[in-house]
mmCIF file of C-alpha atoms in Angstrom:
data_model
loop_
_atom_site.group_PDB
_atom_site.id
_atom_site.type_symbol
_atom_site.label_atom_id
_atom_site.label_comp_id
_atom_site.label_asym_id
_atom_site.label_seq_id
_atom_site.Cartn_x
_atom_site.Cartn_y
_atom_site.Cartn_z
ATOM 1 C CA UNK A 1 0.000 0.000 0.000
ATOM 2 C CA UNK A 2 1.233 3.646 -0.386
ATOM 3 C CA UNK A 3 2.501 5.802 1.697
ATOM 4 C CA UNK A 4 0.530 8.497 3.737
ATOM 5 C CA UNK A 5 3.542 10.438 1.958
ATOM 6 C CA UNK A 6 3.346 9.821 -1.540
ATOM 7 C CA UNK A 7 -0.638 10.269 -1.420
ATOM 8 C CA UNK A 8 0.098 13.442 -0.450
ATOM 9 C CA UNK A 9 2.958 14.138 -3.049
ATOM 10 C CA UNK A 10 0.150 12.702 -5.513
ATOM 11 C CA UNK A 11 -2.573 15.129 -4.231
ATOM 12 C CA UNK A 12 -0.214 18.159 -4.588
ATOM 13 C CA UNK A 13 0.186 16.902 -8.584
ATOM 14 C CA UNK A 14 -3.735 16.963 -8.512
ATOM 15 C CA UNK A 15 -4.055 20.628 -6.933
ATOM 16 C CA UNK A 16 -1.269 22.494 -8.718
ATOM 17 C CA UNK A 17 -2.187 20.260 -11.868
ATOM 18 C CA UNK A 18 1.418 19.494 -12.614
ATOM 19 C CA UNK A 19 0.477 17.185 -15.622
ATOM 20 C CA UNK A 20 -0.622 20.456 -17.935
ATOM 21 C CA UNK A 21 3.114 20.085 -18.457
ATOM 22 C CA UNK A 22 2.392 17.146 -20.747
ATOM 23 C CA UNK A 23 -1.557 17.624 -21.190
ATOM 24 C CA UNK A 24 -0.835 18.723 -25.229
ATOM 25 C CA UNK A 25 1.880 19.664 -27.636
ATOM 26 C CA UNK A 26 2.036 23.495 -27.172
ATOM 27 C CA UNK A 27 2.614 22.899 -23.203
ATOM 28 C CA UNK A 28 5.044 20.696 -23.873
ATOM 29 C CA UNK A 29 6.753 23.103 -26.144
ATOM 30 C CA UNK A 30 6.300 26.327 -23.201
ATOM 31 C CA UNK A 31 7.884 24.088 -20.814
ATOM 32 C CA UNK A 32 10.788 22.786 -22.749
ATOM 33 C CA UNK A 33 11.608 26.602 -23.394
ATOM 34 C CA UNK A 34 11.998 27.457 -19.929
ATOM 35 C CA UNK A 35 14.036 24.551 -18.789
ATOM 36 C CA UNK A 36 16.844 24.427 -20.975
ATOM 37 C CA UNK A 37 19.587 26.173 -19.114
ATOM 38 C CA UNK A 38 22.038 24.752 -17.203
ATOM 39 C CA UNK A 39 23.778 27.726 -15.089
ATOM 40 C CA UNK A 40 23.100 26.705 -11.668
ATOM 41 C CA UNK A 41 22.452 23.340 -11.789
ATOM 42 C CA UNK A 42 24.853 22.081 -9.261
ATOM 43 C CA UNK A 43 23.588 23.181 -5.919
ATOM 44 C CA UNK A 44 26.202 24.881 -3.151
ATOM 45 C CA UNK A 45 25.167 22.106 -1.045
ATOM 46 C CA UNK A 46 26.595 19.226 -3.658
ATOM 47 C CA UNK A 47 30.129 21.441 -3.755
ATOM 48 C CA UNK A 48 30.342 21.415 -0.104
ATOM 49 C CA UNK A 49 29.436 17.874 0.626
ATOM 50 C CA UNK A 50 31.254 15.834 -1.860
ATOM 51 C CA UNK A 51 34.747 16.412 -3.768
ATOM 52 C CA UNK A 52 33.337 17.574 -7.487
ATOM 53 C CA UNK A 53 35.186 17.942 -10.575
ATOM 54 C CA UNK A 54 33.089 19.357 -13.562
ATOM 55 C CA UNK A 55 34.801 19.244 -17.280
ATOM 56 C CA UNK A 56 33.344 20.734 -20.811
ATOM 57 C CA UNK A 57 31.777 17.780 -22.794
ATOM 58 C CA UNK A 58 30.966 19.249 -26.387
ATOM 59 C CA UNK A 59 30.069 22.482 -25.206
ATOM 60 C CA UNK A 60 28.342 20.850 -21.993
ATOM 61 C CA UNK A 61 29.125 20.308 -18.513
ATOM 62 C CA UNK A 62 29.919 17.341 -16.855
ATOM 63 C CA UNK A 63 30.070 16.876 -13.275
ATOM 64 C CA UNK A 64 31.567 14.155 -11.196
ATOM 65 C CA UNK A 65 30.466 13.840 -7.455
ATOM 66 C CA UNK A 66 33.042 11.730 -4.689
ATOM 67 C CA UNK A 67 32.407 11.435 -1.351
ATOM 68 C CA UNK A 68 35.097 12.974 0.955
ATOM 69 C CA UNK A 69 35.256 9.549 3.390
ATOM 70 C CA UNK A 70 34.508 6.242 3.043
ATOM 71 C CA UNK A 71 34.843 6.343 -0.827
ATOM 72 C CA UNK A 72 33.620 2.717 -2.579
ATOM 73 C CA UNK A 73 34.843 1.417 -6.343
ATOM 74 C CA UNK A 74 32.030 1.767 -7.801
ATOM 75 C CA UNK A 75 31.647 4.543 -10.007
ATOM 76 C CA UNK A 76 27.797 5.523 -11.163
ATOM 77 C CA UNK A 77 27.043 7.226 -14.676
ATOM 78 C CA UNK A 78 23.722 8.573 -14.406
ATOM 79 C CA UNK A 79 21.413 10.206 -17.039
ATOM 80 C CA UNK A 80 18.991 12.260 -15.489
ATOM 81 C CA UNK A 81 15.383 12.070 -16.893
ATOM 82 C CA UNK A 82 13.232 15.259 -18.084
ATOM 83 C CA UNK A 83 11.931 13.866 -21.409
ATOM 84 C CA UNK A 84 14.832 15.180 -23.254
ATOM 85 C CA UNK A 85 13.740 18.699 -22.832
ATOM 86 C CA UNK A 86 14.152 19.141 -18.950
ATOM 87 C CA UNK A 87 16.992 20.163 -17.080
ATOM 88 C CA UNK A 88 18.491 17.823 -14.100
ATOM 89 C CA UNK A 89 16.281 19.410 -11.289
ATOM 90 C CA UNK A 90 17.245 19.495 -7.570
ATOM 91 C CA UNK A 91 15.314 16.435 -6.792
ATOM 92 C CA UNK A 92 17.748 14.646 -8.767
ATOM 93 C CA UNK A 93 20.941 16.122 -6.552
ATOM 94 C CA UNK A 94 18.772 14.982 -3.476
ATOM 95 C CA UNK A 95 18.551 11.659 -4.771
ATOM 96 C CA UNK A 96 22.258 11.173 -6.060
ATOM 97 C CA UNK A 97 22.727 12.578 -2.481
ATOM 98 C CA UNK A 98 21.241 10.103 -0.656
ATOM 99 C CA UNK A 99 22.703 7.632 -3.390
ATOM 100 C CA UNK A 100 26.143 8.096 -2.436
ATOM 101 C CA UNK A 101 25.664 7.548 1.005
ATOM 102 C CA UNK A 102 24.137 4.419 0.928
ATOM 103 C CA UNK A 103 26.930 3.009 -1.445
ATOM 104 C CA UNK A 104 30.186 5.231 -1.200
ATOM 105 C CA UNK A 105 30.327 5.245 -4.917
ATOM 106 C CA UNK A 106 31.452 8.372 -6.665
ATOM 107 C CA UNK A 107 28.450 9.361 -9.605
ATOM 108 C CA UNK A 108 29.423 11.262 -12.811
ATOM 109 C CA UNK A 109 26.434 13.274 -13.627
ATOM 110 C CA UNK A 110 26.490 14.634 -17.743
ATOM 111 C CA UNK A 111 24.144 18.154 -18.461
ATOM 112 C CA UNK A 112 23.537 16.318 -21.743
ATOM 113 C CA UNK A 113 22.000 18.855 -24.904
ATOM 114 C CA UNK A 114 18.318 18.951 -24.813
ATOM 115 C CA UNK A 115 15.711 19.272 -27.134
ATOM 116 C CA UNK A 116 14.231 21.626 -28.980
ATOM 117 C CA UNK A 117 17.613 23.501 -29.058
ATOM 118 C CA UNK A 118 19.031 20.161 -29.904
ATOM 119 C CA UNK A 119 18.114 16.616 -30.956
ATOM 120 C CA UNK A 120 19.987 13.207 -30.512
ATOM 121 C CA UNK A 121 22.499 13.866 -32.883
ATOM 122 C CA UNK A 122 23.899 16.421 -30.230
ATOM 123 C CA UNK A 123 22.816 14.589 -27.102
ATOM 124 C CA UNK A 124 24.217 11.217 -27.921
ATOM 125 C CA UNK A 125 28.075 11.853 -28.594
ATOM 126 C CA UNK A 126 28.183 14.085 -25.320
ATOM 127 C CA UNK A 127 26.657 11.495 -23.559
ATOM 128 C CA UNK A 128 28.682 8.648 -25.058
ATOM 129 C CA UNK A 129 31.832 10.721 -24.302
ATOM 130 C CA UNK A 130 31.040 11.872 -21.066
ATOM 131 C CA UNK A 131 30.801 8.051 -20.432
ATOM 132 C CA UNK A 132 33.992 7.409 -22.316
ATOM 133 C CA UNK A 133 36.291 9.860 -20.409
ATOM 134 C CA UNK A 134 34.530 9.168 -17.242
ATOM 135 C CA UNK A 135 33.286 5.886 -15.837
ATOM 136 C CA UNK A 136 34.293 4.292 -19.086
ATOM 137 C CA UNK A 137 37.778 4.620 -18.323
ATOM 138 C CA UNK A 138 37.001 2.123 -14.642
ATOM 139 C CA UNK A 139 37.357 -1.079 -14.908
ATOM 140 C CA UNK A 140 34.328 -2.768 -15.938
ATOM 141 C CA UNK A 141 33.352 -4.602 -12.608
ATOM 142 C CA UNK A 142 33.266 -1.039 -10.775
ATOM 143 C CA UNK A 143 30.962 0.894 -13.770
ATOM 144 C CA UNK A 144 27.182 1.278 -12.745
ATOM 145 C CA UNK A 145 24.902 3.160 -15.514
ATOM 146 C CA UNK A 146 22.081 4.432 -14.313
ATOM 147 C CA UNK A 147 19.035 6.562 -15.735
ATOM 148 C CA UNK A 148 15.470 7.584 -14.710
ATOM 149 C CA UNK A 149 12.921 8.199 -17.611
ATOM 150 C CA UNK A 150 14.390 9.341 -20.877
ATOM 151 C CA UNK A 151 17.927 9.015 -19.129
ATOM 152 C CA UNK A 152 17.251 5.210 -18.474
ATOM 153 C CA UNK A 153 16.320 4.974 -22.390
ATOM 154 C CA UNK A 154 19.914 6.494 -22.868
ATOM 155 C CA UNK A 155 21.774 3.925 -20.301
ATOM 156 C CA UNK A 156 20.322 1.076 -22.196
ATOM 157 C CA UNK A 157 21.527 2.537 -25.127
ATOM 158 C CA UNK A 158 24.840 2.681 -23.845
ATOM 159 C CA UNK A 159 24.836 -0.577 -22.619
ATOM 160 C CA UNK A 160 23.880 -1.625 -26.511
ATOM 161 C CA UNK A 161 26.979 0.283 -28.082
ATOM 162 C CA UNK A 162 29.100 -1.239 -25.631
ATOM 163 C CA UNK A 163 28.023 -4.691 -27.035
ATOM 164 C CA UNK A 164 27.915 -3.597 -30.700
ATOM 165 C CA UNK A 165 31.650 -2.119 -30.276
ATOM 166 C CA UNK A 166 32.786 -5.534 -28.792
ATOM 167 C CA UNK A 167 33.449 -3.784 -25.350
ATOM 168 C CA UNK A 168 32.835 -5.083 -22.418
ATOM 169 C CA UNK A 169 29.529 -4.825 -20.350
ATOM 170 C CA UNK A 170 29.258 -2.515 -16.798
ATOM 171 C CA UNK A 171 28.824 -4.324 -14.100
ATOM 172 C CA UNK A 172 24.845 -3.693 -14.309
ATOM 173 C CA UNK A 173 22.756 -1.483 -15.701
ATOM 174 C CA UNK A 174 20.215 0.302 -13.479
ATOM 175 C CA UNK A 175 16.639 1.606 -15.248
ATOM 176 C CA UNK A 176 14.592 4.071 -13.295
ATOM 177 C CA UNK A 177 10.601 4.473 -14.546
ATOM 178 C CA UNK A 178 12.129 4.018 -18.591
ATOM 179 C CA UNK A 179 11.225 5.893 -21.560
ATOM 180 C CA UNK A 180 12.183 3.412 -23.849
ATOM 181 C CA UNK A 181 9.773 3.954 -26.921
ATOM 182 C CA UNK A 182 9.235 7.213 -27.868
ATOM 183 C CA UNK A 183 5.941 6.361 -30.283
ATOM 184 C CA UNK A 184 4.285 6.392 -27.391
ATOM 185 C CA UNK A 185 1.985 3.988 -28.635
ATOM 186 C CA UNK A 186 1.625 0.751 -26.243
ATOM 187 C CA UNK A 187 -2.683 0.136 -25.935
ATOM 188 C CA UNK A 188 -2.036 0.000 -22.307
ATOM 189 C CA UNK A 189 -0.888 3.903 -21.608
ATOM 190 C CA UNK A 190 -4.438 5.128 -22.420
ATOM 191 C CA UNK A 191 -5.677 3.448 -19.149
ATOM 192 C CA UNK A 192 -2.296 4.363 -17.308
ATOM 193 C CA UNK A 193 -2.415 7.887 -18.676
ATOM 194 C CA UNK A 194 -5.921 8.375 -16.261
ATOM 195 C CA UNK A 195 -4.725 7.326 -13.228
ATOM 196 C CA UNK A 196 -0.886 9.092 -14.035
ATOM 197 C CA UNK A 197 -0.805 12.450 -11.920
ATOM 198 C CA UNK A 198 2.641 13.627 -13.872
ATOM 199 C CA UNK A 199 2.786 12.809 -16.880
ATOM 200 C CA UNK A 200 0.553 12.648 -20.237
ATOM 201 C CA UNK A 201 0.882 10.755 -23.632
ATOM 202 C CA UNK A 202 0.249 13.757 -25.689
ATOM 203 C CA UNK A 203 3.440 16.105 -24.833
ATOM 204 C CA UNK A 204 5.450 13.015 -24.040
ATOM 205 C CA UNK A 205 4.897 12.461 -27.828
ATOM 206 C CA UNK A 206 5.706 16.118 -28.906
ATOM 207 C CA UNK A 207 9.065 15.535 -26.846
ATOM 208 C CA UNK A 208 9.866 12.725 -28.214
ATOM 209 C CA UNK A 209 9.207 14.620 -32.067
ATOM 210 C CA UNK A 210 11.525 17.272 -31.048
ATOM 211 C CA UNK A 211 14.127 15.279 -29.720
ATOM 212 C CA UNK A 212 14.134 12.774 -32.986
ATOM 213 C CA UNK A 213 13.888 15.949 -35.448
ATOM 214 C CA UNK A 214 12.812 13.555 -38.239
ATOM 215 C CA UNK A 215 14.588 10.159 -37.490
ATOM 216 C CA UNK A 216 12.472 7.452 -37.247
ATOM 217 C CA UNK A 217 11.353 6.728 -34.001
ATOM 218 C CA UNK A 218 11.615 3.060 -33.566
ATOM 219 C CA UNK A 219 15.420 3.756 -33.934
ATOM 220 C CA UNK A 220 17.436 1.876 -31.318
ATOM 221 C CA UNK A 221 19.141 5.251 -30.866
ATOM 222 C CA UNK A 222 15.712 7.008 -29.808
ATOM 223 C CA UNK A 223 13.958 3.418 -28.367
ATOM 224 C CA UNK A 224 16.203 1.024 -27.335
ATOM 225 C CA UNK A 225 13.715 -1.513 -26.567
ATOM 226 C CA UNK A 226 13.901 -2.294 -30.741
ATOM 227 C CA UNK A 227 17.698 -2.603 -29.858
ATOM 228 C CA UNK A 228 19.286 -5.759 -29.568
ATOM 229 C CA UNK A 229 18.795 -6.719 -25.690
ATOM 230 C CA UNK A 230 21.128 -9.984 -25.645
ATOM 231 C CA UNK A 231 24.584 -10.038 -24.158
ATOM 232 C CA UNK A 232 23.882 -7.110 -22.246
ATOM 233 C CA UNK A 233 24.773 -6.414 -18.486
ATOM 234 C CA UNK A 234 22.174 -7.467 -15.854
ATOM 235 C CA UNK A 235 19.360 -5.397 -16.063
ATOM 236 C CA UNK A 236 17.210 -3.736 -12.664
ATOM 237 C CA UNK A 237 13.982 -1.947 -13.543
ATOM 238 C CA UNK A 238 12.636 -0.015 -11.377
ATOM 239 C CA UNK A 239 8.708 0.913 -12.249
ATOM 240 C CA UNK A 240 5.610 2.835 -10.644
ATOM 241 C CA UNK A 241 2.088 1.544 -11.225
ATOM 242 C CA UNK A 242 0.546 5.414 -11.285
ATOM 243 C CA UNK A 243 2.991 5.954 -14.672
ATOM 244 C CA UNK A 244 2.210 6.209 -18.058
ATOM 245 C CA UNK A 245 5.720 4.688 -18.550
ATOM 246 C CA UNK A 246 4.755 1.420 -16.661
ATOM 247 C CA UNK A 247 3.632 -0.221 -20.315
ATOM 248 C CA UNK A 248 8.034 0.596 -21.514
ATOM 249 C CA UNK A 249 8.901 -1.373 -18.534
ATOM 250 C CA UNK A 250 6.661 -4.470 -18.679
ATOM 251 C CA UNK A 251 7.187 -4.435 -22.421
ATOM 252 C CA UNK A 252 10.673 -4.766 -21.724
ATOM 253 C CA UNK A 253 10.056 -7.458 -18.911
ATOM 254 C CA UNK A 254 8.277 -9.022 -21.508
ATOM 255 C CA UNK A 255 10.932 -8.939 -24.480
ATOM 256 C CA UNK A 256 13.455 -10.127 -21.947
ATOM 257 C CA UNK A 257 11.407 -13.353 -20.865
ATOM 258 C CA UNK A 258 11.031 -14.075 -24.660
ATOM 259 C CA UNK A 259 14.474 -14.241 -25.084
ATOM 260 C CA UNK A 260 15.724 -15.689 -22.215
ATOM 261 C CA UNK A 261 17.417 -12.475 -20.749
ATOM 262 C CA UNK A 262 17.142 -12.380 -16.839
ATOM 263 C CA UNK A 263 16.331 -8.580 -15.301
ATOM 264 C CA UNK A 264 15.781 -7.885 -11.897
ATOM 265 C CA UNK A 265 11.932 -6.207 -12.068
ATOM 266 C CA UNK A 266 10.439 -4.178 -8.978
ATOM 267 C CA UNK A 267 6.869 -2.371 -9.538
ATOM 268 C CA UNK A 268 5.941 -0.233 -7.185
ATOM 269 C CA UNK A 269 2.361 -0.407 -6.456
ATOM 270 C CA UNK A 270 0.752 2.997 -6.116
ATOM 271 C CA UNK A 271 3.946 5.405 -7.382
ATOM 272 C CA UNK A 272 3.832 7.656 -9.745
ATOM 273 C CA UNK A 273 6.981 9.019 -12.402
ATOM 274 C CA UNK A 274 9.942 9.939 -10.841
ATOM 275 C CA UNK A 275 8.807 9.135 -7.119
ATOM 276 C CA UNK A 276 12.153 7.561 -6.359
ATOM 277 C CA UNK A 277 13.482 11.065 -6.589
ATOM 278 C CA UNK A 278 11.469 11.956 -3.762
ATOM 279 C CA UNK A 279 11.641 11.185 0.049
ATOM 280 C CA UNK A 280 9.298 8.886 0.556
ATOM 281 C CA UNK A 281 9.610 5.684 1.976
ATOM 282 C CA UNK A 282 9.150 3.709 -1.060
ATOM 283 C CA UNK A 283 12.165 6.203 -3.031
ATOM 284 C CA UNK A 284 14.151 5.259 0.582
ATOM 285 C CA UNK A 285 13.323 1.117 0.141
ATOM 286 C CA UNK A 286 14.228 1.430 -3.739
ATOM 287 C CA UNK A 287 17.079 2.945 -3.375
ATOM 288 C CA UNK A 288 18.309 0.396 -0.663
ATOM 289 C CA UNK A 289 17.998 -2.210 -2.762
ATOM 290 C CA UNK A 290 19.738 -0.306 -5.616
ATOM 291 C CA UNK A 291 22.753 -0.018 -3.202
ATOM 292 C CA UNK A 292 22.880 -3.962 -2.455
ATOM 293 C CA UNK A 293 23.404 -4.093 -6.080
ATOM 294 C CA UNK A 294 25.943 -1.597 -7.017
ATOM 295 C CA UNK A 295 28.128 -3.211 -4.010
ATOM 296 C CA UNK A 296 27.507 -6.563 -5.188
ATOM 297 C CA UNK A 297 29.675 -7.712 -8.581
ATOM 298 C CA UNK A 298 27.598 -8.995 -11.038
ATOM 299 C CA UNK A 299 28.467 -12.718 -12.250
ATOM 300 C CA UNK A 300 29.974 -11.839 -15.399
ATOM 301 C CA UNK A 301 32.200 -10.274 -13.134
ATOM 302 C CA UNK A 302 33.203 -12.291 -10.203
#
């Protein structure tokens, strides 16, 4: 059952109607205008916590959180969600907070070019070598990618190069509420679009348009559930029953079973998009078990 918590996160949604975000195309479009910069984005608070480098990917920043003490191997990329339009927002910082001291692991943390400014053909070389000159350069056994929403499409993604390129795999891959398919067209998302309090099928859509700028959509590049999902590293999904999104992650549960791939799949009854971002006590339980696994090797690499 939910939380007294997230009900009341949820009924907040409800009152200040945070889904007009993504109720049509031309909100979309008014919100992706106003959340495209990235001057402030890394809080006083992160700089005076953790040790934080920050370098110049492609015009971009790229920031790289370490905790002062008690510093694991493991070394997290994550790809922020927003859609491909959003900035990281300071729920995300909380989270990576509370990340990092669970699991000592340093997290590398890439502003990646957004949409409409931008499309994929921008977004996924600064991504791919922010990884690269980052976590890439760890040895494979201490590499974690990690995503929420459209950043979880984009750590799959990774995850598919690295195969297609004959590299080795990270230790796992870690997929937070997916976008995966950005047709937005699963039968199931009209029923989980009524009960969804964030986000809506029509400007998830438009966001998806403006981030392909023409490309087909079923591209691996822009879905990466149509990518090749053998020989990958293990797989964690993390999903929310009150999310449009849900239908990307059983699809991929599904695929997965089909082909014999084994994921580790949590669905959180009663959560909504991007609730492990919040503190709740469901974000707090999914993000302890995201900790046993970033400190545990995978098999491939024991």
């Amino acid at each position: 059952m939910a939380s007294l918590r997230s009900k009341a996160v949820i009924a907040k949604y409800r009152m200040t109607r945070r889904k007009r975000i993504f109720a049509d195309a031309r909100a979309l479009r008014q919100s992706a205008e106003s959340n495209q910069t990235e001057t402030s984005q890394l809080p006083d608070w992160v700089r005076a916590k953790f040790d934080v480098t920050g370098r110049d990917v492609d015009g971009h920043r790229c920031y790289t959180l370490r905790p002062r003490t008690s510093a694991g191997p493991a070394h997290i990329f994550y790809l922020h969600g927003g859609a491909y339009v959003h900035q990281v927002e300071s729920a995300h910082w909380n989270f990576l907070n509370r990340l990092i001291d669970v699991t000592g692991a340093s997290v590398t943390v890439p502003l990646y070019p957004l949409a409409p400014a931008h499309s994929y053909r921008e977004t996924i070389p600064m991504v791919w070598e922010s990884y690269e000159a980052t976590v890439g350069a760890e040895a494979p056994e201490n590499q974690v990618v990690m995503g929420d929403s459209a950043g979880g499409a984009l750590s799959l993604f990774i995850a598919q190069r690295l195969k297609a390129r004959g590299r080795p795999q990270p230790q796992r891959v870690v997929l937070i509420s997916p976008w995966l398919d950005i047709t937005v067209t699963d039968p199931s998302m009209t029923e989980l679009d009524r009960h969804d309090p964030y986000l809506g099928i029509e400007g998830l859509r438009e966001a998806g348009r403006l981030y392909a700028r023409g490309l087909d959509p079923h591209d691996p590049r822009l879905s990466p559930i149509y990518g090749d999902l053998d020989g990958l590293a293990p797989l964690s999904v993390y999903a929310a029953t009150r999310d449009v999104l849900l239908a990307d992650a059983r699809r991929l549960r599904e695929l997965t079973a089909q082909r014999g791939v084994r994921i580790d799949y949590e669905e959180y009854p009663g959560m909504f998009h991007g609730w492990i971002l919040q503190s709740l006590p469901e974000a707090r339980d999914a993000t302890a078990r995201i900790a046993k696994l970033v400190n545990v090797p995978s098999p491939a690499h024991r």
